[in-house]
PDB file of C-alpha atoms in Angstrom:
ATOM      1  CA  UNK A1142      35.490 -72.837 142.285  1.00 61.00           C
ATOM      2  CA  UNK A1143      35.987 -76.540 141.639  1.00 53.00           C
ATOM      3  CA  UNK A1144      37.160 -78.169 137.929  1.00 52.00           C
ATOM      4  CA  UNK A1145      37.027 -81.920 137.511  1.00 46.00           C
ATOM      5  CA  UNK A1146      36.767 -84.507 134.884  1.00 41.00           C
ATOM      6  CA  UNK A1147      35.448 -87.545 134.289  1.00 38.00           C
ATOM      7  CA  UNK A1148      38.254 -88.904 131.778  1.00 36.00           C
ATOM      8  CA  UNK A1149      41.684 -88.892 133.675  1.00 35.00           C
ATOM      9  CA  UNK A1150      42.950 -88.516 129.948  1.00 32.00           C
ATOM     10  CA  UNK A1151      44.242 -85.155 130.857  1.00 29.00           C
ATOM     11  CA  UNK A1152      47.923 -84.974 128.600  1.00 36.00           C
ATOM     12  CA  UNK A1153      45.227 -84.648 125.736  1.00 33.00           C
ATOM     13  CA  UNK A1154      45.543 -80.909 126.627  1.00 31.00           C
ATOM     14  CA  UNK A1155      49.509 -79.574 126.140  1.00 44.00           C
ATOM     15  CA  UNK A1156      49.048 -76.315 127.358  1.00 72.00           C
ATOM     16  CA  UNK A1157      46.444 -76.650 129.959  1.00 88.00           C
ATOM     17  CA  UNK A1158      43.521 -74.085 129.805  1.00 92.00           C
ATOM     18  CA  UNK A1159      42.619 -70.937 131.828  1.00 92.00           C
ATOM     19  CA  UNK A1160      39.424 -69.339 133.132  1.00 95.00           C
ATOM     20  CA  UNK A1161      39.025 -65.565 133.390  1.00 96.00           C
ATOM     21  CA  UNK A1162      37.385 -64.555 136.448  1.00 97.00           C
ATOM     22  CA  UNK A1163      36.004 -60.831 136.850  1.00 97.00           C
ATOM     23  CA  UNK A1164      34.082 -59.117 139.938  1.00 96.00           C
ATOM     24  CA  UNK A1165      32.211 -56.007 138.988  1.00 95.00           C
ATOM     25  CA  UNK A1166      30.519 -53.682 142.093  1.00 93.00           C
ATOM     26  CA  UNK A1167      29.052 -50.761 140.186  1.00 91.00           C
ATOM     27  CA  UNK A1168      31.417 -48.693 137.975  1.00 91.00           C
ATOM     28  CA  UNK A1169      34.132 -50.617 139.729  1.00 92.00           C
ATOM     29  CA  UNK A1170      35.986 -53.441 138.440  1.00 93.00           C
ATOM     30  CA  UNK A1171      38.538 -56.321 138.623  1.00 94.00           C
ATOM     31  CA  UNK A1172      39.273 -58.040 134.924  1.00 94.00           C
ATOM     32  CA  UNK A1173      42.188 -59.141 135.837  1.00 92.00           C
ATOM     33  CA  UNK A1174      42.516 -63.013 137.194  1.00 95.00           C
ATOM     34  CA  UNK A1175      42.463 -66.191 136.561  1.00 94.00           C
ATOM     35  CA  UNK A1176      42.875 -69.778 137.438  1.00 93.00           C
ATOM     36  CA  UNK A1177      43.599 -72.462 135.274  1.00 92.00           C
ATOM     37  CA  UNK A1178      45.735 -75.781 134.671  1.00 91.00           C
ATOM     38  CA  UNK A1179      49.196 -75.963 132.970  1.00 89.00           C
ATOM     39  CA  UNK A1180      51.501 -79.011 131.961  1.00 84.00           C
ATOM     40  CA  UNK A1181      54.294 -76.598 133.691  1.00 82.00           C
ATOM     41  CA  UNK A1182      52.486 -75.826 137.052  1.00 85.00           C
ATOM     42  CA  UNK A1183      52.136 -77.625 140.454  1.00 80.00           C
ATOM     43  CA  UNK A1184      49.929 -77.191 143.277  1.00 84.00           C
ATOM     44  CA  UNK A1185      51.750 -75.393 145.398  1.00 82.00           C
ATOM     45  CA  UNK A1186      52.975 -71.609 144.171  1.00 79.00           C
ATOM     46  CA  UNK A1187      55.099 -71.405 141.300  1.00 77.00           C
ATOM     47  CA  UNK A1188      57.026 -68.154 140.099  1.00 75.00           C
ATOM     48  CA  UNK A1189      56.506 -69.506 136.429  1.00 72.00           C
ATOM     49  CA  UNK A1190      52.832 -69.819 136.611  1.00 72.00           C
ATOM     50  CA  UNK A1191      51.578 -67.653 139.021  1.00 79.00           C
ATOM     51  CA  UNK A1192      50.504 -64.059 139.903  1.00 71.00           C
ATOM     52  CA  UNK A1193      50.759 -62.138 142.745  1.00 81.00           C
ATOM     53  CA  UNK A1194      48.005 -59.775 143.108  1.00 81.00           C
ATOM     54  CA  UNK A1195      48.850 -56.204 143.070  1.00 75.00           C
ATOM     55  CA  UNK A1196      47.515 -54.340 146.431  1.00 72.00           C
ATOM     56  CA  UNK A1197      45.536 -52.209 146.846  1.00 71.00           C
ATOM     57  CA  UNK A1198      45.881 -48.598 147.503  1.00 69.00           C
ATOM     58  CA  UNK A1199      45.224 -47.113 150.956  1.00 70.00           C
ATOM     59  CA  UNK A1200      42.888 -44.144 150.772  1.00 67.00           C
ATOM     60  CA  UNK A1201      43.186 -41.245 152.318  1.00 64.00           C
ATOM     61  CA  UNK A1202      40.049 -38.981 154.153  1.00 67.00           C
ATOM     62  CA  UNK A1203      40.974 -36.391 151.717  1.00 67.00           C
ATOM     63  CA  UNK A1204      41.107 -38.879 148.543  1.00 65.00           C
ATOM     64  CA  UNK A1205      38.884 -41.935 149.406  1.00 64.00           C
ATOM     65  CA  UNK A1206      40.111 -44.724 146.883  1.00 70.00           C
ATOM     66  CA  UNK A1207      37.113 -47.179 146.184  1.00 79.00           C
ATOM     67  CA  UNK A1208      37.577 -50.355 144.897  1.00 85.00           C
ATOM     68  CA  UNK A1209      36.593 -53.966 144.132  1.00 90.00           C
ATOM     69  CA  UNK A1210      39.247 -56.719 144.474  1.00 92.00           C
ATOM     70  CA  UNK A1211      38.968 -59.947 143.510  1.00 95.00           C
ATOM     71  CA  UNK A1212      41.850 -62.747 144.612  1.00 94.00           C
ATOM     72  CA  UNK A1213      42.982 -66.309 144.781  1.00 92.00           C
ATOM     73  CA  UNK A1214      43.668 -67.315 148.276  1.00 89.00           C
ATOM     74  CA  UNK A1215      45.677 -70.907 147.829  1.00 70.00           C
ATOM     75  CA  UNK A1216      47.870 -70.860 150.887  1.00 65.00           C
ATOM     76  CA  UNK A1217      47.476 -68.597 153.702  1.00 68.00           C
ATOM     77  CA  UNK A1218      47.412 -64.998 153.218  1.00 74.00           C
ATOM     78  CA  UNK A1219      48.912 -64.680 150.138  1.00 85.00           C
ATOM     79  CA  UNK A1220      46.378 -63.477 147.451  1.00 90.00           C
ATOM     80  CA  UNK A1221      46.889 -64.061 143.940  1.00 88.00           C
ATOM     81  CA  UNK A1222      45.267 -62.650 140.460  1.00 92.00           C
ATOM     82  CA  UNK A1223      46.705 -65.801 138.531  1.00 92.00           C
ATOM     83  CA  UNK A1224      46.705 -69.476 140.200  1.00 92.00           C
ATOM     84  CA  UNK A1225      47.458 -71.715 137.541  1.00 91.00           C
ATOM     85  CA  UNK A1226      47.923 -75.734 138.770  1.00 90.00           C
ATOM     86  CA  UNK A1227      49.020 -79.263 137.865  1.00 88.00           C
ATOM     87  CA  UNK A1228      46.970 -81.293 135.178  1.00 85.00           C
ATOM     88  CA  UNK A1229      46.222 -84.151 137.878  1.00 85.00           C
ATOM     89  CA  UNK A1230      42.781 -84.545 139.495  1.00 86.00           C
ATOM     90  CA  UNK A1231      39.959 -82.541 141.100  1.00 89.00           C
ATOM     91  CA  UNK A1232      41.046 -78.615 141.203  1.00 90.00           C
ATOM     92  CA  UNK A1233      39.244 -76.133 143.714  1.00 91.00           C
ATOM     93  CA  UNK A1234      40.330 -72.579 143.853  1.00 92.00           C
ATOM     94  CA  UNK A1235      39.775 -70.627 146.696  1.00 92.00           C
ATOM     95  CA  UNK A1236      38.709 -66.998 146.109  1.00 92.00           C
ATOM     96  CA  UNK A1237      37.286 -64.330 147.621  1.00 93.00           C
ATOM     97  CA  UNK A1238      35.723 -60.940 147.183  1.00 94.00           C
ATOM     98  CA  UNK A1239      36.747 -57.600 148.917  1.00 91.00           C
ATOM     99  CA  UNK A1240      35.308 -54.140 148.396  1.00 89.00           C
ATOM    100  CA  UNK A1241      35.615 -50.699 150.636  1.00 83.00           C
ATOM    101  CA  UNK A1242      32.893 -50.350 153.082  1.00 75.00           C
ATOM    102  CA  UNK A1243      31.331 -47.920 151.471  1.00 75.00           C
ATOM    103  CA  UNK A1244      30.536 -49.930 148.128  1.00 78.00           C
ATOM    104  CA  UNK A1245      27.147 -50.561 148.647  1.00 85.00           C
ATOM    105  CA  UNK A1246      26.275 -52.084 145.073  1.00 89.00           C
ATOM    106  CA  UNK A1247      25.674 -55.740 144.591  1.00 92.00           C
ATOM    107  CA  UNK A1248      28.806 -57.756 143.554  1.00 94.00           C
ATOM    108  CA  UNK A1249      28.621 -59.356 140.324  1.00 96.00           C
ATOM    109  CA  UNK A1250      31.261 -62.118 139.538  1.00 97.00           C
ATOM    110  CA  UNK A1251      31.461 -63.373 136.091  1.00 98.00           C
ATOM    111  CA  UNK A1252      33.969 -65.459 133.667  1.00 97.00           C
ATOM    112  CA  UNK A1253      34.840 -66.847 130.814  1.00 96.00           C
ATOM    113  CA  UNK A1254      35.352 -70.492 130.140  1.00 95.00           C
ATOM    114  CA  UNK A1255      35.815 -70.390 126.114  1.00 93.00           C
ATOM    115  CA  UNK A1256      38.946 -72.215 126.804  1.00 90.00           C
ATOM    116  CA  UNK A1257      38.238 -75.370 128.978  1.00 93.00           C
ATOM    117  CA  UNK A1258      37.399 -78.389 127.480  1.00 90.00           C
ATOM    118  CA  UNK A1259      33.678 -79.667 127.477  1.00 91.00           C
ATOM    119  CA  UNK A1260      34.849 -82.839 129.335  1.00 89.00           C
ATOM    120  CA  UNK A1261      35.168 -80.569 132.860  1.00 90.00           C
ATOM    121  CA  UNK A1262      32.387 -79.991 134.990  1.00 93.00           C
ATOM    122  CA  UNK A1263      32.544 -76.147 136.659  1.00 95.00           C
ATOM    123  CA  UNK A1264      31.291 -74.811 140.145  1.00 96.00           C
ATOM    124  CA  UNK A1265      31.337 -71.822 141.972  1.00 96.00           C
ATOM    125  CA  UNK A1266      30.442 -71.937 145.435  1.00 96.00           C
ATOM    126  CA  UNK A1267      29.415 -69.603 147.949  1.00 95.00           C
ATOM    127  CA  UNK A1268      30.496 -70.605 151.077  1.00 92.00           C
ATOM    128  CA  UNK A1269      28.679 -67.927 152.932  1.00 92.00           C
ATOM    129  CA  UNK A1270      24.830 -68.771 151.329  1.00 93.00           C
ATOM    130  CA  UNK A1271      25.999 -72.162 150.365  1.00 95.00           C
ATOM    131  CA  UNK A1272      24.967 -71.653 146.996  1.00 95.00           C
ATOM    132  CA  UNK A1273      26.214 -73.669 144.387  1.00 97.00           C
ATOM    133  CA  UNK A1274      26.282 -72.328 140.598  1.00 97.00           C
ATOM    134  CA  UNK A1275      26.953 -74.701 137.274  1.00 97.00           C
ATOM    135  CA  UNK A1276      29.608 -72.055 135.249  1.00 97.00           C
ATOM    136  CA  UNK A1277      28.765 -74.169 132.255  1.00 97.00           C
ATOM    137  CA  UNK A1278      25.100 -72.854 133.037  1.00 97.00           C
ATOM    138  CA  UNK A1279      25.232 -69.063 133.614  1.00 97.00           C
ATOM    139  CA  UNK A1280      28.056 -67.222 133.185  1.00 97.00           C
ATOM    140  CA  UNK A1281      27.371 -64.288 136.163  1.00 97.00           C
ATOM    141  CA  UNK A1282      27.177 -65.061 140.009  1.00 97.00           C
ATOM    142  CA  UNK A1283      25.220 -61.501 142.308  1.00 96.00           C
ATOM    143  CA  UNK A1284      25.473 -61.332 146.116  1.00 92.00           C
TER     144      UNK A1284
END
């Protein structure tokens, strides 16, 4: 996911702005995360602004445990449900999609961008297909 503007005016915004991402497969869900930018957060991790995703549970044969998961991969292999970053410049997010094996249902990803400014142009980007989506546009992505 990519955020940029046009007008470098960015201290116009005190507190910064957040988008909620969510990835639905089915009856199963991930509300939980989001990426945004904050006068208080910098690129790299910060234990102020960001949120360490929660993992997830290891299933059994006896008790399979499905699941969708949905997770900001900044630096490495550390996956986050909150990435929040500096004010300065062109912001991508890295993020990716996981579900059990057995979830065969198509993966929707959708959001919320109520609070970002008009002035930022929004992308997501499949890097599989190579498909590029306007979030200003549509507000679902299905793979």
């Amino acid at each position: 996911m990519e955020s940029s503007s046009e007008d470098e005016g960015l201290e116009e915004i005190k507190g910064g702005f957040s988008i909620q991402l969510m990835a639905k497969a089915g009856s199963l869900t991930d509300e939980y995360n989001f990426a945004g930018v904050s006068e208080w957060a910098t690129e790299q991790y910060d234990d102020e602004a960001d949120l360490t995703e929660i993992p997830v549970l290891t299933d059994t044969e006896e008790f399979p445990f499905y699941y969708v998961e949905l997770s900001f991969t900044s630096d490495g292999d550390d996956k986050y449900a909150g990435d929040y970053r500096g004010k300065e410049g062109k912001k991508i997010w890295e993020c990716v999609v996981e579900t059990k094996d057995e979830v065969t249902e198509v993966v929707e990803i959708s959001w919320d961008i109520s609070e970002v400014p008009g002035e930022y142009y929004l992308y997501l980007k499949d890097r599989v297909t190579d498909r590029t989506t306007d979030m200003r546009k549509t507000s679902v992505y299905r793979y």
